[in-house]
Short mmCIF file of C-alpha atoms in Angstrom, two decimals:
data_model
loop_
_atom_site.label_atom_id
_atom_site.label_comp_id
_atom_site.label_asym_id
_atom_site.label_seq_id
_atom_site.Cartn_x
_atom_site.Cartn_y
_atom_site.Cartn_z
CA MET I 39 41.23 29.53 67.64
CA ILE I 40 41.86 25.86 68.13
CA GLY I 41 38.55 25.53 69.98
CA SER I 42 36.57 27.14 67.14
CA LEU I 43 38.39 25.03 64.55
CA GLY I 44 37.38 21.90 66.44
CA ALA I 45 33.74 23.02 66.47
CA ARG I 46 33.75 23.52 62.69
CA GLN I 47 35.28 20.11 62.17
CA LEU I 48 32.74 18.59 64.54
CA LEU I 49 29.91 20.32 62.64
CA MET I 50 31.27 19.03 59.31
CA ILE I 51 31.49 15.51 60.68
CA TYR I 52 27.88 15.66 61.92
CA ALA I 53 26.67 17.00 58.58
CA ALA I 54 28.55 14.28 56.66
CA ALA I 55 27.20 11.58 58.96
CA GLY I 56 23.66 12.90 58.56
CA LEU I 57 23.85 12.95 54.77
CA LEU I 58 25.44 9.50 54.69
CA GLY I 59 22.68 8.14 56.93
CA TRP I 60 20.02 9.80 54.80
CA TYR I 61 21.26 8.18 51.58
CA ALA I 62 22.12 4.84 53.22
CA GLY I 63 18.56 4.31 54.47
CA PRO I 64 16.30 1.63 52.98
CA ALA I 65 15.15 2.36 49.41
CA GLU I 66 11.47 2.77 48.73
CA PRO I 67 9.87 -0.13 46.83
CA PRO I 68 9.16 0.72 43.16
CA ALA I 69 5.60 1.86 42.46
CA GLU I 70 3.26 -0.56 40.67
CA PRO I 71 2.99 0.32 36.95
CA LEU I 72 -0.40 1.55 35.80
CA VAL I 73 -0.31 -0.63 32.67
CA GLN I 74 1.16 -4.12 32.43
CA ALA I 75 3.88 -4.81 29.91
CA ARG I 76 2.95 -6.60 26.68
CA ARG I 77 3.39 -10.34 26.86
CA ASP I 78 2.96 -11.08 23.14
CA ALA I 79 5.60 -10.56 20.48
CA TRP I 80 4.28 -7.66 18.39
CA GLN I 81 5.58 -6.87 14.89
CA LEU I 82 4.54 -4.73 11.99
CA ALA I 83 3.05 -6.60 9.06
CA THR I 84 5.34 -6.92 6.07
CA LEU I 85 4.63 -4.40 3.34
CA PRO I 86 3.38 -5.70 0.00
CA LEU I 87 5.72 -5.42 -2.94
CA ALA I 88 5.16 -2.57 -5.36
CA SER I 89 4.87 -5.02 -8.25
CA ASP I 90 1.64 -6.94 -7.73
CA GLY I 91 1.71 -8.60 -11.13
CA THR I 92 -0.27 -6.02 -13.09
CA THR I 93 2.83 -4.09 -14.10
CA LEU I 94 4.51 -7.30 -15.13
CA ALA I 95 1.35 -8.42 -16.97
CA VAL I 96 1.34 -5.24 -19.06
CA GLN I 97 5.01 -5.70 -19.92
CA VAL I 98 4.55 -9.36 -20.85
CA ALA I 99 1.36 -8.74 -22.82
CA GLY I 100 3.03 -5.92 -24.76
CA ALA I 101 6.05 -8.02 -25.69
CA PRO I 102 6.38 -8.81 -29.43
CA VAL I 103 7.12 -12.47 -28.60
CA TRP I 104 3.43 -13.40 -28.55
CA GLY I 105 2.71 -12.62 -32.18
CA ALA I 106 -0.67 -11.51 -33.53
CA GLU I 107 -3.47 -10.86 -31.09
CA ALA I 108 -6.28 -13.42 -31.13
CA LYS I 109 -9.83 -12.07 -31.13
CA PRO I 110 -12.24 -13.77 -28.71
CA PRO I 111 -15.16 -15.61 -30.35
CA ALA I 112 -18.64 -14.07 -30.17
CA ALA I 113 -19.92 -16.77 -27.77
CA ALA I 114 -17.13 -16.00 -25.31
CA ALA I 115 -17.87 -12.27 -25.52
CA SER I 116 -21.51 -12.76 -24.49
CA SER I 117 -20.59 -15.02 -21.55
CA ALA I 118 -17.94 -12.50 -20.44
CA GLU I 119 -20.65 -9.97 -19.61
CA ASN I 120 -21.43 -11.80 -16.37
CA ASP I 121 -17.78 -12.30 -15.33
CA ARG I 122 -15.97 -9.92 -13.02
CA TRP I 123 -13.12 -8.04 -14.67
CA ARG I 124 -10.90 -5.01 -14.09
CA ILE I 125 -8.69 -2.66 -16.07
CA ALA I 126 -5.17 -3.72 -15.10
CA GLY I 127 -3.13 -1.45 -17.34
CA LEU I 128 -3.03 1.12 -20.10
CA TYR I 129 -0.58 1.46 -22.95
CA GLY I 130 -0.11 3.98 -25.71
CA ARG I 131 -1.83 7.36 -25.96
CA GLY I 132 -4.82 8.90 -27.66
CA LYS I 133 -6.32 6.91 -30.52
CA GLN I 134 -3.36 4.46 -30.65
CA GLY I 135 -3.70 3.40 -27.00
CA GLY I 136 -5.05 0.23 -25.52
CA VAL I 137 -6.29 -1.41 -22.35
CA LEU I 138 -5.28 -4.63 -20.58
CA VAL I 139 -8.33 -6.33 -19.02
CA LEU I 140 -7.91 -9.05 -16.38
CA PHE I 141 -10.71 -11.37 -15.25
CA GLN I 142 -11.37 -12.70 -11.76
CA ASP I 143 -11.65 -16.23 -13.17
CA PRO I 144 -8.06 -17.45 -13.60
CA ALA I 145 -9.15 -19.72 -16.47
CA LYS I 146 -10.00 -16.68 -18.63
CA PRO I 147 -6.95 -15.20 -20.33
CA PRO I 148 -6.28 -11.43 -20.14
CA GLN I 149 -7.55 -9.35 -23.08
CA ARG I 150 -5.67 -6.58 -24.87
CA LEU I 151 -8.27 -4.17 -26.23
CA LYS I 152 -7.48 -1.21 -28.49
CA VAL I 153 -9.29 2.08 -28.99
CA GLY I 154 -12.53 1.29 -30.82
CA ASP I 155 -12.95 -2.17 -29.18
CA LYS I 156 -15.60 -2.87 -26.58
CA LEU I 157 -14.97 -3.74 -22.94
CA PRO I 158 -16.44 -7.05 -21.68
CA THR I 159 -19.58 -5.21 -20.50
CA GLY I 160 -20.11 -3.53 -23.88
CA GLU I 161 -18.72 -0.02 -23.37
CA LEU I 162 -16.75 1.42 -26.30
CA ILE I 163 -13.15 2.54 -25.64
CA GLN I 164 -12.74 6.02 -27.15
CA ALA I 165 -9.22 7.06 -26.09
CA VAL I 166 -6.39 6.61 -23.60
CA GLU I 167 -5.02 9.75 -21.93
CA GLY I 168 -2.23 9.44 -19.37
CA ASN I 169 -3.47 7.06 -16.70
CA GLU I 170 -7.14 7.31 -17.75
CA VAL I 171 -9.24 5.50 -20.31
CA ILE I 172 -12.22 7.31 -21.87
CA VAL I 173 -15.21 5.04 -22.35
CA ARG I 174 -18.58 5.68 -24.04
CA LYS I 175 -21.66 3.95 -22.65
CA GLY I 176 -24.58 4.96 -24.82
CA LYS I 177 -24.59 8.76 -24.81
CA LYS I 178 -22.60 9.01 -21.58
CA VAL I 179 -18.79 9.44 -21.63
CA GLU I 180 -16.88 8.29 -18.55
CA ARG I 181 -13.23 8.36 -17.50
CA PHE I 182 -11.64 5.53 -15.57
CA GLY I 183 -8.27 5.98 -13.89
CA VAL I 184 -5.65 3.31 -13.36
CA GLU I 185 -3.20 3.60 -10.46
CA GLN I 186 0.40 3.91 -11.58
CA ARG I 187 2.89 1.95 -9.48
CA GLU I 188 6.64 1.92 -9.85
CA LYS I 189 9.10 -0.69 -8.64
#
């Protein structure tokens, strides 16, 4: 029994030595990556703020601090036909609503137009419904939407 016990111990020693030699061998060099790592510092662009000035412009233009609304002279209305403009905001509803018009030229002040007034290109404002303004151009009636943004 002592002879067989020695053989088992000898077998265990050989097995341990073999495993130790297997794991102690030289490590394989790491494989070359298929794609090189980025060398530039990459970041996401900063997001624009929700308030781009149009919301603030509607609030400021609607404030009672400014007093009575000044009507543009007829000469300015005819020259405004060639200027670029956009509908920046809507206020009120139905027949009591109005439109805030901003011009590309920073020298031209914004206009507050009510239902029944004409846009700078001559279309008649018929009504304001939700986030849309209803405009009549000749016999054609069109709806223009304004994007609603919240802070």
